[in-house]
PDB file of C-alpha atoms in Angstrom:
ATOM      1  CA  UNK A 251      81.781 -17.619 -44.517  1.00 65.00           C
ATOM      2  CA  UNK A 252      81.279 -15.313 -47.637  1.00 72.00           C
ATOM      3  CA  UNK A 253      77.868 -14.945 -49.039  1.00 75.00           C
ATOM      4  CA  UNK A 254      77.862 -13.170 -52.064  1.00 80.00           C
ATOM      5  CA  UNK A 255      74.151 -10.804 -52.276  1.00 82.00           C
ATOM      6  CA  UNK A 256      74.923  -9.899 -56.179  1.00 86.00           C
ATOM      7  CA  UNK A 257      71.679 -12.161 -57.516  1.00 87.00           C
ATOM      8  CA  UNK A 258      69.673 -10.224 -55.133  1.00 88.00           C
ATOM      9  CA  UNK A 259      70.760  -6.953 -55.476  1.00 87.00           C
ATOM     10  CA  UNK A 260      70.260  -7.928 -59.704  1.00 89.00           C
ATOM     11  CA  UNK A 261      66.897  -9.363 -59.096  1.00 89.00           C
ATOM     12  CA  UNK A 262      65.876  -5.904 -56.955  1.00 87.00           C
ATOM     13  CA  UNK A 263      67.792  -4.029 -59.364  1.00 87.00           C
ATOM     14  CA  UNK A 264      65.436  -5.083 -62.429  1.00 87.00           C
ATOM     15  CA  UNK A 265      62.241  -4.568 -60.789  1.00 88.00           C
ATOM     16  CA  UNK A 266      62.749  -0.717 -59.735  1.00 86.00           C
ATOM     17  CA  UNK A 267      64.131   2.410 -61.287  1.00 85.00           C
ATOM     18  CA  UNK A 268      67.415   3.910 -60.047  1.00 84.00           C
ATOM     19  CA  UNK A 269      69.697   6.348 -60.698  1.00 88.00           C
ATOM     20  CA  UNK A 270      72.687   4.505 -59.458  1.00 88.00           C
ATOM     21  CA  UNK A 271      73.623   1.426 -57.603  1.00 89.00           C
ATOM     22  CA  UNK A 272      76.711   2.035 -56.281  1.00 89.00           C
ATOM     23  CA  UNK A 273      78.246  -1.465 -54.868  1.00 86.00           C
ATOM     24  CA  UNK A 274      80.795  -1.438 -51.576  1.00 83.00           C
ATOM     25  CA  UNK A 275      82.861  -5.110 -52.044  1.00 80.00           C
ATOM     26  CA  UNK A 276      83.226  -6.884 -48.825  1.00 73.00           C
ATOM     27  CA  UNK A 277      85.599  -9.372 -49.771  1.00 72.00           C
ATOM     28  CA  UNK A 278      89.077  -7.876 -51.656  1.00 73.00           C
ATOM     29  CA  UNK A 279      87.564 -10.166 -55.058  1.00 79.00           C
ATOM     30  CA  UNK A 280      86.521  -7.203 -57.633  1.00 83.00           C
ATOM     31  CA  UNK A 281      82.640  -8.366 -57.824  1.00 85.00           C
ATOM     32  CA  UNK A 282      81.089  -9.090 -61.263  1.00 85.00           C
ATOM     33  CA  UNK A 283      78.733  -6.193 -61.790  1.00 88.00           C
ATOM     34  CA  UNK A 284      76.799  -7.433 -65.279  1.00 86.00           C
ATOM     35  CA  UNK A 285      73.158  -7.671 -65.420  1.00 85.00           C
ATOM     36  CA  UNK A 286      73.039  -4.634 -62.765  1.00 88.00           C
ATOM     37  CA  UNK A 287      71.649  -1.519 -64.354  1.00 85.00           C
ATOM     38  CA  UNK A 288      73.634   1.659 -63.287  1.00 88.00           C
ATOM     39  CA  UNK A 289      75.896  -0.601 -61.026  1.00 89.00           C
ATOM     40  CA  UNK A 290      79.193   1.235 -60.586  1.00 90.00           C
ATOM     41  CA  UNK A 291      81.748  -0.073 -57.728  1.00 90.00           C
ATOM     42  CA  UNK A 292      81.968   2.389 -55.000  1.00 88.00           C
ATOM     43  CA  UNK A 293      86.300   3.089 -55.763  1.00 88.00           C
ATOM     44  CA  UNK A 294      85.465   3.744 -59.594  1.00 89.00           C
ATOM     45  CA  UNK A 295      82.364   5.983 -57.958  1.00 90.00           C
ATOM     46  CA  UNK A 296      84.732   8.036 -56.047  1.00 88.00           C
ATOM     47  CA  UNK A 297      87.116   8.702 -58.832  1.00 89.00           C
ATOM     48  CA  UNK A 298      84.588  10.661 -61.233  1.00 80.00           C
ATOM     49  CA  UNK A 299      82.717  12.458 -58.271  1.00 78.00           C
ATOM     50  CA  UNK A 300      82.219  15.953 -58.591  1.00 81.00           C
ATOM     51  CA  UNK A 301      81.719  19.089 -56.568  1.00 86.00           C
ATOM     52  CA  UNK A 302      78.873  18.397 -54.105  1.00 84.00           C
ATOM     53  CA  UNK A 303      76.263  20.868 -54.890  1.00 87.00           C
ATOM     54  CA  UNK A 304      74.239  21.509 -51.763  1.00 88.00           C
ATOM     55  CA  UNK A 305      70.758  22.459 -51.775  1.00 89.00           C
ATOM     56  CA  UNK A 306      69.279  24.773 -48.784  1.00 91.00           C
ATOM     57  CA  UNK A 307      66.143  22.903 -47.581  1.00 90.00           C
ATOM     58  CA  UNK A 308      63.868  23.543 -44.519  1.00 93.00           C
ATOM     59  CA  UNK A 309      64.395  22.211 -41.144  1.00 92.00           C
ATOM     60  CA  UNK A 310      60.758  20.193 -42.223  1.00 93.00           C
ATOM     61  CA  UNK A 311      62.126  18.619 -45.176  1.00 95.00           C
ATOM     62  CA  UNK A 312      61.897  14.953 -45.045  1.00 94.00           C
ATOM     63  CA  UNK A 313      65.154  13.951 -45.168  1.00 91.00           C
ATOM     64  CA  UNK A 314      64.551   9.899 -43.444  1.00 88.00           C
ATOM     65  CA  UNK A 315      61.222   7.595 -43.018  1.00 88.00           C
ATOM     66  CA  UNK A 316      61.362   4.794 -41.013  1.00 86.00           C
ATOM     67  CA  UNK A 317      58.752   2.281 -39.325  1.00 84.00           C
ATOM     68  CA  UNK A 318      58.295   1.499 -35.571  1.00 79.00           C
ATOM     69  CA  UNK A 319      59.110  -2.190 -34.609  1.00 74.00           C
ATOM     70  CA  UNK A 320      55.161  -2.471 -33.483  1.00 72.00           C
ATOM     71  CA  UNK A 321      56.076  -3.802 -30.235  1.00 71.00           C
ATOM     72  CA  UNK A 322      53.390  -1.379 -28.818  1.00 75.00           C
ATOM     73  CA  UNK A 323      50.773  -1.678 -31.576  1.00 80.00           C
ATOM     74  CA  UNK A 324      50.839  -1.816 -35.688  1.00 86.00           C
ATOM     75  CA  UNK A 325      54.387  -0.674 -36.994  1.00 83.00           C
ATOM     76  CA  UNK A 326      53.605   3.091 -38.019  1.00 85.00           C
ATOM     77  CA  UNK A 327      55.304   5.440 -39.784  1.00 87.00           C
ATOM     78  CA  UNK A 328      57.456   8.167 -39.073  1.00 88.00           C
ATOM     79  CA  UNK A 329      59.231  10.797 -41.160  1.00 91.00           C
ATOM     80  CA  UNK A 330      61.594  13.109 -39.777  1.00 92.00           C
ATOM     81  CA  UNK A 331      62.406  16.312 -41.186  1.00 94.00           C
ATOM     82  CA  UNK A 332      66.340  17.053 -41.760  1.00 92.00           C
ATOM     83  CA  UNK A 333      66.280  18.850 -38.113  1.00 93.00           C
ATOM     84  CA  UNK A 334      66.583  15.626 -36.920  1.00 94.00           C
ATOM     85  CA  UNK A 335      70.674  15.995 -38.830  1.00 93.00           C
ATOM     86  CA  UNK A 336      71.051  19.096 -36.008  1.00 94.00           C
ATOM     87  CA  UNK A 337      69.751  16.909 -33.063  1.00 94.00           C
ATOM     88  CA  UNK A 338      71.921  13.322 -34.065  1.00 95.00           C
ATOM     89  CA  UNK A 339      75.092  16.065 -34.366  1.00 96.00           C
ATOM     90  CA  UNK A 340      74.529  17.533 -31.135  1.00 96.00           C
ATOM     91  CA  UNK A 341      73.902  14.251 -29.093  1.00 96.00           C
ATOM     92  CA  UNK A 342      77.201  13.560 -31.273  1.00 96.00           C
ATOM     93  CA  UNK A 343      79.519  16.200 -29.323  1.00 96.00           C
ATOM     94  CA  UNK A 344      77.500  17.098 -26.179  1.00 95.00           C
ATOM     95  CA  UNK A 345      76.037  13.811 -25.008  1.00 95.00           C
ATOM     96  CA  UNK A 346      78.719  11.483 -26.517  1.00 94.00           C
ATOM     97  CA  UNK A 347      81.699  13.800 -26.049  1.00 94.00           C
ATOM     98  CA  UNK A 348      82.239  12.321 -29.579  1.00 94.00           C
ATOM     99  CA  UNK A 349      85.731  14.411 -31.546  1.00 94.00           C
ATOM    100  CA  UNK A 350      87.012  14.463 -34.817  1.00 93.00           C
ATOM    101  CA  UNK A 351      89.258  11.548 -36.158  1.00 89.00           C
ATOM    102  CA  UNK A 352      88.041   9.561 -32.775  1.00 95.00           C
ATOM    103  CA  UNK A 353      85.800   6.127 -33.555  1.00 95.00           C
ATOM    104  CA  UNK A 354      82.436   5.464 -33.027  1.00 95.00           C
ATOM    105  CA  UNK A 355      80.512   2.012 -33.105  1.00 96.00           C
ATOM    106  CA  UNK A 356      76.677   0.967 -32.807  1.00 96.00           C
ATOM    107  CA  UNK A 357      76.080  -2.606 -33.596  1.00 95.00           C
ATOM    108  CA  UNK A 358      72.595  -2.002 -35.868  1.00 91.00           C
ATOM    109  CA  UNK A 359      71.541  -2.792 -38.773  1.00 86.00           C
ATOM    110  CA  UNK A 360      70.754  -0.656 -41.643  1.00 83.00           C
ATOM    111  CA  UNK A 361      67.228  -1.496 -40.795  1.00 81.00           C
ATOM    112  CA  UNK A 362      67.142   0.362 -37.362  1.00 83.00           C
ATOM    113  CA  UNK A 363      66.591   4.005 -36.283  1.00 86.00           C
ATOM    114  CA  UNK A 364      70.225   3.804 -34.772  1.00 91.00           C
ATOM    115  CA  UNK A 365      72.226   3.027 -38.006  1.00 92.00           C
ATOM    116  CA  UNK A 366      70.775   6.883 -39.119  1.00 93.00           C
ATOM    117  CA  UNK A 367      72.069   7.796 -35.627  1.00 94.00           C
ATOM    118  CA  UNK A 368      75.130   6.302 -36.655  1.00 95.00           C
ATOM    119  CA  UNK A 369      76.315   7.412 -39.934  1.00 95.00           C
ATOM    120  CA  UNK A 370      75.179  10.744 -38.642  1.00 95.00           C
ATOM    121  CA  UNK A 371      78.708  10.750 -36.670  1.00 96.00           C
ATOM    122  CA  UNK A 372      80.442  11.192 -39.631  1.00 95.00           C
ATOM    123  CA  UNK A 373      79.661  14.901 -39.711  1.00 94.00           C
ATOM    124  CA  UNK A 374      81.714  15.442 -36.593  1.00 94.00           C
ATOM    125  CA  UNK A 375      84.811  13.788 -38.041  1.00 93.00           C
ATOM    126  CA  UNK A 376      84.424  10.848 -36.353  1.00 94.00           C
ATOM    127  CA  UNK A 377      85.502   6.507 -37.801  1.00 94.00           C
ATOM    128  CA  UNK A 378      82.157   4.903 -37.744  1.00 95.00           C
ATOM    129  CA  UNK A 379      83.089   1.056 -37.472  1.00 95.00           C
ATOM    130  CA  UNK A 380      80.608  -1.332 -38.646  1.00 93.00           C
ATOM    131  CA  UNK A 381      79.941  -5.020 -38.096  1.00 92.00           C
ATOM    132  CA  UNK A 382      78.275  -7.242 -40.446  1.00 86.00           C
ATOM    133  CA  UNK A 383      77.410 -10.866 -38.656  1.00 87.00           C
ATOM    134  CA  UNK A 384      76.556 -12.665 -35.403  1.00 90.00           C
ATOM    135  CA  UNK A 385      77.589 -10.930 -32.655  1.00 92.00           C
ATOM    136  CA  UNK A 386      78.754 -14.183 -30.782  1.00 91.00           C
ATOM    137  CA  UNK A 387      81.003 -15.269 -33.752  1.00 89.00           C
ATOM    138  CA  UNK A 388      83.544 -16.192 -33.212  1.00 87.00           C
ATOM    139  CA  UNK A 389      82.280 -16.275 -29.251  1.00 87.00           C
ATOM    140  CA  UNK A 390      81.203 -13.622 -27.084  1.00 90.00           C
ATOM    141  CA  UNK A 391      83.511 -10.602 -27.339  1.00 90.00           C
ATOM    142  CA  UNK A 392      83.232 -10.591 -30.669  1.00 93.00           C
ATOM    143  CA  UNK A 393      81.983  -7.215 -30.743  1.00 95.00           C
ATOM    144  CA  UNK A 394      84.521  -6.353 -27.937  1.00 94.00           C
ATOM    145  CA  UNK A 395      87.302  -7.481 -30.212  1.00 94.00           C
ATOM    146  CA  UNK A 396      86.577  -5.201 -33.121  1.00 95.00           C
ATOM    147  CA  UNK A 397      86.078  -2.283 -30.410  1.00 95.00           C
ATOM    148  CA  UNK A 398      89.705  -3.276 -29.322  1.00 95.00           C
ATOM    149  CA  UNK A 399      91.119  -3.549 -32.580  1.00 94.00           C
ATOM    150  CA  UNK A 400      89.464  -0.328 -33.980  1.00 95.00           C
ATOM    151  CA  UNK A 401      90.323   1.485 -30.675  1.00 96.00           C
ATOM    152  CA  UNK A 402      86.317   2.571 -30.484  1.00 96.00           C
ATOM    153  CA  UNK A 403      85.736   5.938 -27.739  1.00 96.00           C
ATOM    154  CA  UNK A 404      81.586   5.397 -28.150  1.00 96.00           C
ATOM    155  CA  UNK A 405      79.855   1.400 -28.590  1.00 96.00           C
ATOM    156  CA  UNK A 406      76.922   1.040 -28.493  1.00 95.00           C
ATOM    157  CA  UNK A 407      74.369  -1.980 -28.512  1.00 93.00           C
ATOM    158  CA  UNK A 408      70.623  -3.111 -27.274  1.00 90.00           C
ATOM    159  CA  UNK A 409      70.171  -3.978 -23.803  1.00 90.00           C
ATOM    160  CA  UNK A 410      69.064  -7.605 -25.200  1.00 90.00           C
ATOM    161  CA  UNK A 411      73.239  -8.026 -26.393  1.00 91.00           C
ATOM    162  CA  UNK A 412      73.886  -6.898 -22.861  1.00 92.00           C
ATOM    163  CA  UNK A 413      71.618  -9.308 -21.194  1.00 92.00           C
ATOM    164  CA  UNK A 414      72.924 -11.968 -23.376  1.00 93.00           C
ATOM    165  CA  UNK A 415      76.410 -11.438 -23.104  1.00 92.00           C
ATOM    166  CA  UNK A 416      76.003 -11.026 -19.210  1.00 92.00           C
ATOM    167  CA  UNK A 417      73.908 -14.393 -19.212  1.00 92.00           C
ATOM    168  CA  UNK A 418      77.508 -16.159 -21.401  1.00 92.00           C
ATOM    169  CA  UNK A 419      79.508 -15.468 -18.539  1.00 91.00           C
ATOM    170  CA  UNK A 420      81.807 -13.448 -20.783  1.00 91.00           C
ATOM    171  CA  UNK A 421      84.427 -11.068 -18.999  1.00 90.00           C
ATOM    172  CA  UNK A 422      84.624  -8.052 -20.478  1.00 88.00           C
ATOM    173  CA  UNK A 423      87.475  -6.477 -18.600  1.00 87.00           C
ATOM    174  CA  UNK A 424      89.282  -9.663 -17.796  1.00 89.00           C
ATOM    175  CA  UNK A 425      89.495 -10.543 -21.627  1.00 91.00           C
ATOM    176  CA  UNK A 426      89.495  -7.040 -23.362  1.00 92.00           C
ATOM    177  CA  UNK A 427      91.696  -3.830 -23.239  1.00 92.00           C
ATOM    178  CA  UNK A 428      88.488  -0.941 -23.545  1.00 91.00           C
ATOM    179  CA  UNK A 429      90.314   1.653 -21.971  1.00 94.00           C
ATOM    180  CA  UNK A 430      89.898   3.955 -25.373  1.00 95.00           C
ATOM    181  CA  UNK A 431      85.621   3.897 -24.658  1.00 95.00           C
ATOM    182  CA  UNK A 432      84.597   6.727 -22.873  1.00 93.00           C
ATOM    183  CA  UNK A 433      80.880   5.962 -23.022  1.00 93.00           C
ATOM    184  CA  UNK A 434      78.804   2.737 -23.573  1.00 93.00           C
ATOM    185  CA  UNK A 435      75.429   3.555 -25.182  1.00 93.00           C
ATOM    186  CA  UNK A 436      72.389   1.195 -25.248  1.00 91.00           C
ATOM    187  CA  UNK A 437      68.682   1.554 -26.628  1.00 86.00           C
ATOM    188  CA  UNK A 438      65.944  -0.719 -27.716  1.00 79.00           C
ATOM    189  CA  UNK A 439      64.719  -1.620 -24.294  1.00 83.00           C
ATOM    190  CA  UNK A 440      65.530  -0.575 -20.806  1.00 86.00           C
ATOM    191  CA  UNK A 441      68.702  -1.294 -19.401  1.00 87.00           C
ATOM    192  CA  UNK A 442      68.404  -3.103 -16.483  1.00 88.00           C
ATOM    193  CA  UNK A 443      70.336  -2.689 -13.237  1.00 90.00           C
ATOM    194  CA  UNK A 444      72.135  -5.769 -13.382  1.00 88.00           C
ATOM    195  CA  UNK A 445      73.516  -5.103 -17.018  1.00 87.00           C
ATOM    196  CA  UNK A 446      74.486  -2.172 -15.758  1.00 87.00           C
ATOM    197  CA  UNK A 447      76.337  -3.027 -12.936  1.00 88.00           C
ATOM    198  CA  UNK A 448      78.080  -5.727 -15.424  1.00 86.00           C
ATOM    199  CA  UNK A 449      79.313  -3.787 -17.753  1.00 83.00           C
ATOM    200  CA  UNK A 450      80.346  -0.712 -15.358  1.00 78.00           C
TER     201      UNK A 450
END
């Protein structure tokens, strides 16, 4: 089912000051931008972009800030400098084995510390395939599917979609060709053995 956001991203729009709002359609309908200041659709975007003109900054420079989940105390704060571009890039290539023009998927939300992770794949050349829903729509291997379809060589997910997805009684290999992943990532909580045997 389509849910159009437009009245929210309007109502947010009106109460802050931006540069640019640059809106990415997710249905093939051209969306009807009025009322949103400095709303530009991301294909019209594209066409008048310049040169990028990049800045040298410090390996301290703030470059994200995020919040802990508080699952261990009061949700703090945490900025990270743009070093942390160097690290995601090298966990990119040496941990993940991760190549140019090969596809990478995390199933996160923009929320999360991983969708940073994420995007950050981008400077090695990689697809980044996202996923906007439930993860058990239409059933289990939904996420499986799109990893199938997209031909995905890193997916990642929590150890709680594991669990679950153990606990449906879904087969991964009897219902799914994965033979393009290489590595299966997970974070959030600790994996635990019998997830581990289940998806391996």
């Amino acid at each position: 089912k389509w849910i159009s956001v437009l009245d929210k991203v309007r109502e947010i729009a009106s109460r802050i000051d931006l540069q640019k709002i640059i809106v990415v359609p997710g249905s093939p309908d051209r969306p009807d931008l009025t009322g949103i200041q400095n709303s530009v659709l991301l294909e019209d975007f594209l066409v008048d972009a310049g040169d990028i003109d990049f800045v040298p900054r410090s390996f301290m420079d703030p470059v994200y800030i995020m919040y802990s989940s508080g699952t261990t105390g009061l949700p703090k704060c945490m900025v990270q400098g743009s070093g942390v571009l160097l690290n995601h890039l090298k966990e990119h290539v040496l941990h993940c084995d991760l190549r140019k023009e090969e596809s990478t998927f995390y199933f996160t939300t923009c929320g999360w510390m991983m969708w940073n992770w994420l995007v950050s794949a981008l400077a090695v050349g990689s697809k980044v395939v996202l996923f906007d829903g439930n993860p058990f729509h239409p059933g289990p291997g939904a996420l499986f599917r799109l990893a199938e379809k997209e031909k995905c060589n890193v997916f990642g997910t929590s150890a709680r979609y594991f669990a679950a997805l153990e606990q449906s009684g879904h087969d991964i290999p009897g219902e799914h060709n994965l033979s393009s992943i290489r590595a299966f990532l997970s974070t959030g909580s600790p994996l635990l053995p019998e997830q581990f045997d289940y998806i391996y």
